Short mmCIF file of C-alpha atoms in Angstrom, two decimals:
data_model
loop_
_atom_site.label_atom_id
_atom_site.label_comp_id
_atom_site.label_asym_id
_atom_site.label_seq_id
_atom_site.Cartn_x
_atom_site.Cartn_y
_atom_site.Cartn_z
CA UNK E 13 -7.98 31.61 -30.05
CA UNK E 14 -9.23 27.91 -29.54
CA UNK E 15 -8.66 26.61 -26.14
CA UNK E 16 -6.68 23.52 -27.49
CA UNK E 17 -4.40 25.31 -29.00
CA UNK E 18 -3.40 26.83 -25.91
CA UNK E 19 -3.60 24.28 -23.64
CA UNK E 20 -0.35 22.32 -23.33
CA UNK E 21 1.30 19.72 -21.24
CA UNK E 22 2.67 21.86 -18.44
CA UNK E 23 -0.66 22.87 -17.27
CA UNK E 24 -1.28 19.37 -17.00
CA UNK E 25 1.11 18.44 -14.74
CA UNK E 26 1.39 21.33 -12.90
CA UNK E 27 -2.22 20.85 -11.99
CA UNK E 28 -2.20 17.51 -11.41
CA UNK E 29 1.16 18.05 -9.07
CA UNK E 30 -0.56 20.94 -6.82
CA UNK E 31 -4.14 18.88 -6.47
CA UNK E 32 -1.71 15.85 -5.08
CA UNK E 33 0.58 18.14 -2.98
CA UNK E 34 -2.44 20.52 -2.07
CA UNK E 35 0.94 23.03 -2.21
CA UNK E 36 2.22 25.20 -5.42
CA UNK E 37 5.53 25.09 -3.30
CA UNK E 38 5.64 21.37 -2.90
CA UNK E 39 4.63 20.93 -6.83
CA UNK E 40 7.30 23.15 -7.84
CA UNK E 41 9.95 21.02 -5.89
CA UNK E 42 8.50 17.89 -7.38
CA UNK E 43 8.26 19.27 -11.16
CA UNK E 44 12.20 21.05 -10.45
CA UNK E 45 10.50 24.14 -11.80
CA UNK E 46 9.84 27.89 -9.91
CA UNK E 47 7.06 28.31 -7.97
CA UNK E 48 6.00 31.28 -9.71
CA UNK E 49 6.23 29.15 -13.24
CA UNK E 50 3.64 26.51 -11.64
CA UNK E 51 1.40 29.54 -10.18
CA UNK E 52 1.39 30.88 -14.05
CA UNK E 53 0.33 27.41 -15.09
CA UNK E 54 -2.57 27.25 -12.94
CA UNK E 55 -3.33 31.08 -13.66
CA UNK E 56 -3.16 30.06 -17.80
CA UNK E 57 -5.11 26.44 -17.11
CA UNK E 58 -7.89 28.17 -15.24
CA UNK E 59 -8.34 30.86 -17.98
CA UNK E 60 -8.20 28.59 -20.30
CA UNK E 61 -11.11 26.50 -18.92
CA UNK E 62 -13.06 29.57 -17.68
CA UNK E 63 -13.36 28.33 -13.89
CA UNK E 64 -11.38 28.35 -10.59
CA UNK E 65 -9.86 24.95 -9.44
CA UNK E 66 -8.96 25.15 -6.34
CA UNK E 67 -9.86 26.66 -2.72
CA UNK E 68 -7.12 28.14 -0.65
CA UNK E 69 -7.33 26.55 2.79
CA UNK E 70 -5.23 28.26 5.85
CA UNK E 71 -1.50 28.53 3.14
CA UNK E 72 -2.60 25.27 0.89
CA UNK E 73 -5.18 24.45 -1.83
CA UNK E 74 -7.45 21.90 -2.15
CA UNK E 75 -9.91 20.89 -5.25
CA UNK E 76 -12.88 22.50 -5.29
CA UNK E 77 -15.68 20.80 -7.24
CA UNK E 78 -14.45 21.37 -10.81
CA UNK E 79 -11.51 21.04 -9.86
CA UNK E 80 -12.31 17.15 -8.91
CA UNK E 81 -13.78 16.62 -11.92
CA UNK E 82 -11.27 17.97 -14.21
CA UNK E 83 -8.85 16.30 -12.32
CA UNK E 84 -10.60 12.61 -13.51
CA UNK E 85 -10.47 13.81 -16.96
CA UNK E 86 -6.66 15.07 -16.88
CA UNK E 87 -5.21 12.23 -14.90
CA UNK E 88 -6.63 9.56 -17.08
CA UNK E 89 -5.58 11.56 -20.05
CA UNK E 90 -1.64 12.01 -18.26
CA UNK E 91 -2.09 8.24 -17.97
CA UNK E 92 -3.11 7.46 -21.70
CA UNK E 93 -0.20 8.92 -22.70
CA UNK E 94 2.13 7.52 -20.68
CA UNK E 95 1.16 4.38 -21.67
CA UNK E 96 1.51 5.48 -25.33
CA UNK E 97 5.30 6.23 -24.53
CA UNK E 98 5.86 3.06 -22.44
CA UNK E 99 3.94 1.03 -25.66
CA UNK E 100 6.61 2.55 -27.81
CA UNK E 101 9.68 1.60 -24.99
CA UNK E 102 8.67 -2.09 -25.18
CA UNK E 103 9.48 -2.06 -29.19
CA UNK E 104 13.29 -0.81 -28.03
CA UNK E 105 13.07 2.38 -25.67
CA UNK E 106 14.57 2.95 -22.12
CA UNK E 107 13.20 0.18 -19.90
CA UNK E 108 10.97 0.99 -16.81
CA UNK E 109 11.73 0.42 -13.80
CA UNK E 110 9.00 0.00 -11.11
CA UNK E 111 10.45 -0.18 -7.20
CA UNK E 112 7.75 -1.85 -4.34
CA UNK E 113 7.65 -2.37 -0.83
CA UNK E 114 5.62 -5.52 0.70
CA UNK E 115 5.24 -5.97 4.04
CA UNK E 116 4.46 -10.19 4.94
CA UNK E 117 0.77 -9.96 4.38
CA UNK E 118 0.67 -9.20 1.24
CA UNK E 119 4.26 -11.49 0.32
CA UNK E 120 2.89 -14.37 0.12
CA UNK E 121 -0.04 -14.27 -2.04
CA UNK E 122 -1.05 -10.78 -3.72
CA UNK E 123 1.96 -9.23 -4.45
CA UNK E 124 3.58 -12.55 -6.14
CA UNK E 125 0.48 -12.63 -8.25
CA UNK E 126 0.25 -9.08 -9.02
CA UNK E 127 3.90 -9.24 -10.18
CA UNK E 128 2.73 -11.79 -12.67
CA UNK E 129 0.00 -9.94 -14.25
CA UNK E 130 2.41 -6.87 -14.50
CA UNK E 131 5.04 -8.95 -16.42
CA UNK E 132 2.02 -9.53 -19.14
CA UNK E 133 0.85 -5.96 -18.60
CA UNK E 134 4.44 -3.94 -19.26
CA UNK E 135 6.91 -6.71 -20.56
CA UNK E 136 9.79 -4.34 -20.76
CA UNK E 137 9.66 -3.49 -17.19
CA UNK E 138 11.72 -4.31 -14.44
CA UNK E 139 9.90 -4.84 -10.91
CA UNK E 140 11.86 -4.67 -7.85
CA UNK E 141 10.37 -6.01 -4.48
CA UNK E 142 12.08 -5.08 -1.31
CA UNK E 143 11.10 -6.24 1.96
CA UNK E 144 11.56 -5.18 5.47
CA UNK E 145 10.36 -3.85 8.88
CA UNK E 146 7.28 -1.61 8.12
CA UNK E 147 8.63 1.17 9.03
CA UNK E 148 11.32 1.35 7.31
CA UNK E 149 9.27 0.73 4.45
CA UNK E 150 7.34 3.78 4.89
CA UNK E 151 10.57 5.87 5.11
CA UNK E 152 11.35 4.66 1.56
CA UNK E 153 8.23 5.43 0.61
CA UNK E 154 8.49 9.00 1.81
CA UNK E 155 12.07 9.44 0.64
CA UNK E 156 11.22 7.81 -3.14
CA UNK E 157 13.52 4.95 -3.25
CA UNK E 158 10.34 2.74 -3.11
CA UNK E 159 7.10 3.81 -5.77
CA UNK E 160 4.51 2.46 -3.19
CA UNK E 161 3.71 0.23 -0.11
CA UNK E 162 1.45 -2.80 0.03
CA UNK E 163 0.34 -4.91 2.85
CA UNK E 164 -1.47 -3.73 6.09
CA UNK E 165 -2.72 -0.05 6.51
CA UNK E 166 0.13 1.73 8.95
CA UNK E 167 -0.94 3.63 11.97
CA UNK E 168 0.31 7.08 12.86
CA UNK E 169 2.73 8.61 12.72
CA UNK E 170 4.00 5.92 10.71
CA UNK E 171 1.11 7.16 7.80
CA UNK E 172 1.89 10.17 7.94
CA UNK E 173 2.37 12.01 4.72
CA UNK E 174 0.82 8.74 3.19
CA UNK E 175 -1.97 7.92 1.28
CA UNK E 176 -3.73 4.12 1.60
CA UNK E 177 -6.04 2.59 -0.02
CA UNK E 178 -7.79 -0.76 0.92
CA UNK E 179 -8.54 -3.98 -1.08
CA UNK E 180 -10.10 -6.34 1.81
CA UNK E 181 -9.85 -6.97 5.28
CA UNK E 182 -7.83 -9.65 7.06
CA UNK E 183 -7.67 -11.41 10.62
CA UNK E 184 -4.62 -11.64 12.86
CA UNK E 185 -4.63 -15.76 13.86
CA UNK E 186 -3.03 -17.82 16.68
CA UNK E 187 -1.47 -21.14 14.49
CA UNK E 188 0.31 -24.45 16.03
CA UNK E 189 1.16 -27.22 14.70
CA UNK E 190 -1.58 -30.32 13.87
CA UNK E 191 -1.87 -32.40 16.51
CA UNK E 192 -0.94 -29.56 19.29
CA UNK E 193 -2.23 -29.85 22.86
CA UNK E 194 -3.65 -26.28 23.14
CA UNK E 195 -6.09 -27.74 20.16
CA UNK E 196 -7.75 -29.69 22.87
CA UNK E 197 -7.83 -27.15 25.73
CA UNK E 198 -11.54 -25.68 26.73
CA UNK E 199 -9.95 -22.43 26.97
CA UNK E 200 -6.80 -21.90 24.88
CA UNK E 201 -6.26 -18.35 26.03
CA UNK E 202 -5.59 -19.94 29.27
CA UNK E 203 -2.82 -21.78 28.38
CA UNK E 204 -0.92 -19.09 26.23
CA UNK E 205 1.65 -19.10 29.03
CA UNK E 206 2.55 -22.72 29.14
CA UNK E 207 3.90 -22.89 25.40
CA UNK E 208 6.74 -21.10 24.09
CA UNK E 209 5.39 -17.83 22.26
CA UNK E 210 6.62 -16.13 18.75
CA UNK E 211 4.92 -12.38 18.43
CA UNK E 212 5.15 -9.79 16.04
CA UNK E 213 7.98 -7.41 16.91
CA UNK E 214 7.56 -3.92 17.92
CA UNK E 215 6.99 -2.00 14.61
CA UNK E 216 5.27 -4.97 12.52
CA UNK E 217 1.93 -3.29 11.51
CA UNK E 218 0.21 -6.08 13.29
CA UNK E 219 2.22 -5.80 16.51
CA UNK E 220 -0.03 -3.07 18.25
CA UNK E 221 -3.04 -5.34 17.29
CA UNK E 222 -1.61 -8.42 19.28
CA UNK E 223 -0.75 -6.47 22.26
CA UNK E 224 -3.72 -4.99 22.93
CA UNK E 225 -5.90 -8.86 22.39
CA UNK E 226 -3.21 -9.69 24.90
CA UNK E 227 -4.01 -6.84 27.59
CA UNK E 228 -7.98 -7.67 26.76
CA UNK E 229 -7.57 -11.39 28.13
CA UNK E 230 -5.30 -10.27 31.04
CA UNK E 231 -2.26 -10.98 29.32
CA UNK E 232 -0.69 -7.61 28.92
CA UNK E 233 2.73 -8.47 30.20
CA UNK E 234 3.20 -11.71 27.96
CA UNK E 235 6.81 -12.00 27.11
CA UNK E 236 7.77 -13.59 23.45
CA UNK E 237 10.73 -16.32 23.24
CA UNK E 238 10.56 -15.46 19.38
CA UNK E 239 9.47 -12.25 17.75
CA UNK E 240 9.57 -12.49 13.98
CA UNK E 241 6.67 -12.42 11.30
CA UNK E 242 9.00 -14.52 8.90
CA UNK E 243 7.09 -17.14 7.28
CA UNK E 244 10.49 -19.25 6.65
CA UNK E 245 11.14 -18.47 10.86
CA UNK E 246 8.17 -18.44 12.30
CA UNK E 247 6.59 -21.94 9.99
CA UNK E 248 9.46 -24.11 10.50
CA UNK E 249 9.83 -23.36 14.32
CA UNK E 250 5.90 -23.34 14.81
CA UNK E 251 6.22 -26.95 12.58
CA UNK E 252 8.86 -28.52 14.76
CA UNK E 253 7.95 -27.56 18.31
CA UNK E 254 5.06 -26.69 20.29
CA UNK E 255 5.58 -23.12 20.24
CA UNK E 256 2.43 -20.86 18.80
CA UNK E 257 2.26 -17.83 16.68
CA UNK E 258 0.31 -14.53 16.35
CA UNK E 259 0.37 -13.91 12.69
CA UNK E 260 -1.40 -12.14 10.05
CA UNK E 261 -3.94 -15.09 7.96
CA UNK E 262 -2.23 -14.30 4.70
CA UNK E 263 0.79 -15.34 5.67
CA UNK E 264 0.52 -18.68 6.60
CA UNK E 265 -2.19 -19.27 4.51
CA UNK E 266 -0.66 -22.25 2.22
CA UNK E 267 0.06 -23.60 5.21
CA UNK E 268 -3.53 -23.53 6.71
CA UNK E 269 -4.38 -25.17 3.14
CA UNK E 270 -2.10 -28.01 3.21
CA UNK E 271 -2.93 -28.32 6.39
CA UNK E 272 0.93 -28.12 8.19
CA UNK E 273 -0.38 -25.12 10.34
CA UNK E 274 -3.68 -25.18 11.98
CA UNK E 275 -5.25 -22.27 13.69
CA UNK E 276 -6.36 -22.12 16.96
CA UNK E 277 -9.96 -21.40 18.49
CA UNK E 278 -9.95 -18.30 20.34
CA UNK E 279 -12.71 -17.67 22.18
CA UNK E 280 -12.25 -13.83 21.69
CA UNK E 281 -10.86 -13.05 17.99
CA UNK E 282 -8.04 -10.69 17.35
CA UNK E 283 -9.46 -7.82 15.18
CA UNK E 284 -9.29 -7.59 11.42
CA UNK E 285 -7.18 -5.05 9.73
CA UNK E 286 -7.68 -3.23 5.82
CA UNK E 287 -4.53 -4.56 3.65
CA UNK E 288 -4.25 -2.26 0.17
CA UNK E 289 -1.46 -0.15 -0.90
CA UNK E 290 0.28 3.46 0.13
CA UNK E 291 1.89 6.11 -2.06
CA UNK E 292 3.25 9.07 -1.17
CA UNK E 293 0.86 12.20 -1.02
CA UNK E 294 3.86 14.18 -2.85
CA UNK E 295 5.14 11.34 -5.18
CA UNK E 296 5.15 12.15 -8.91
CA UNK E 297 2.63 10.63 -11.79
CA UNK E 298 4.03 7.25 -12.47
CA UNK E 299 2.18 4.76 -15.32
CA UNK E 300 3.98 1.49 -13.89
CA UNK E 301 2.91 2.18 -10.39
CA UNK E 302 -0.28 2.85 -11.65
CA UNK E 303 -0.53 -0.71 -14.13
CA UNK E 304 1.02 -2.39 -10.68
CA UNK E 305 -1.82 -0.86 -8.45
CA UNK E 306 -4.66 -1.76 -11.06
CA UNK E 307 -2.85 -5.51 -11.05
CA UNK E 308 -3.59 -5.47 -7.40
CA UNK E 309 -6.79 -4.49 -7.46
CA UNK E 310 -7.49 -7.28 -10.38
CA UNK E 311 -5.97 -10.20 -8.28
CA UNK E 312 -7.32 -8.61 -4.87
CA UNK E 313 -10.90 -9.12 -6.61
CA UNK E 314 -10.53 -12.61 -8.23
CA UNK E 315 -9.09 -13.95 -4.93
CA UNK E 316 -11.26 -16.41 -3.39
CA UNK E 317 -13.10 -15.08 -0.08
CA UNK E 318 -12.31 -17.99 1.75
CA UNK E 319 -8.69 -17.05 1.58
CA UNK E 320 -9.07 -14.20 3.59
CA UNK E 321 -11.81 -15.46 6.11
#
């Protein structure tokens, strides 16, 4: 008998479910099958192609070098046909509904942009954006309500069960007003104190960043009189007042254009942090999150470098 002709569609996704959940019990609760149906599927697929796919490690598998490459081959074949159906939705089928979670780096510029080119991409869609505190984000990544993350890469245990990848790296900057007095202070670091101070609260992504700049210039014990990363917060009081703000680039960065925000000198720079997106290491095959991630990617690439200097 022909191998095609025995090869269907569950193999597929039971295969592509276990390499993602490196588990045959955690692919079984994500297809809503048995486990010993998914452990028949891999039994059949690997007949079928004549070669083991996986190595067991300690009670999980992992891909094994044919199973990597298979896995290229059966993913962007899952993908091809999903696309197919969701082709076929935009002439009068079910509508898709794609759910995403953007932390304030990635609010202002990439995600807005990306949301564009997925409107052109899958025109029947519906894309939700919810923001929020990063980590509770993450928890809606975990849980499902949200189909992925995107802004800075989390640190543990906030990542765990996650899986990021990166576009480009970005700075943390110190911004006043034009025309602000610490512009013309030898030593701005020196003056952090004497001008009222908005931080990242505990929990932003960049917050651990800041505090530790802080404890490297001897200011460890810095208190904020505003902690917010709010653009519409954080601009308007920075705008009005003398007060000065520890915020990721993207954020402001109309504002650094038009030239209402200016950034300060520092004479030691905060480090740069990877912004991309996070999915779930257990969530399901999903064509829209997969359109949205490769809109990312597109605008992430045609952005101008200077932007996120």
């Amino acid at each position: 008998m022909n191998w095609h002709s025995r090869l269907h569609l569950r193999h597929i996704r039971s295969f592509l479910e276990i390499a993602r959940a490196e588990s045959i019990s955690k692919a079984a609760d994500t297809l809503g099958i048995t486990q010993p149906a998914v452990s028949k599927s891999l039994k059949e697929l690997e007949d079928i192609l004549g070669t083991r796919l996986f190595d067991r490690v300690g009670r999980g598998l992992r891909l094994n070098d044919d199973g990597r490459i298979f896995q290229s081959h059966a993913a962007a074949s899952m993908s091809e046909l999903m696309r197919g159906k969701d082709r076929l939705a935009r002439d009068g089928g079910t509508a898709t509904r794609l759910s995403v979670g953007t932390l304030p780096t990635a609010a202002a510029d990439l995600v807005p942009r990306a949301a564009l080119a997925f409107r052109d991409a899958m025109p029947r869609a519906t894309l939700h954006v919810l923001t929020g505190p990063n980590w509770l984000l993450f928890n809606h990544l975990r849980d499902g309500t949200v189909d992925l993350v995107v802004g800075r890469m989390p640190e543990q245990p906030v990542a765990a069960g996650v899986t990021f990848e990166q576009f480009y790296l970005e700075d943390v900057v110190l911004v006043c007003r034009a025309g602000h007095p610490i512009l013309d202070a030898p030593s701005p670091e020196a003056c952090l104190s004497d001008f009222p101070l908005i931080l990242p609260p505990r929990g932003a992504v960049i917050a651990a960043t800041v505090e530790r700049y802080l404890a490297s210039i001897g200011l460890p014990a810095l208190r904020a009189d505003i902690e917010t990363v709010a653009l519409p917060v954080g601009g308007k009081v920075v705008r009005l007042s003398d007060a000065v703000w520890f915020i990721s680039r993207a954020v402001v960065a109309d504002d650094l254009a038009a030239g209402a925000l200016v950034t300060v000198a520092l004479q030691s720079p905060l480090l740069s942090g990877p912004v991309g997106i996070s999915v779930s290491q257990t969530a399901p095959i999903n064509v829209a999150r997969d359109v949205f991630a490769e809109c990312l990617r597109k605008v992430s690439r045609e952005a101008s470098p200077s932007a996120r200097a």
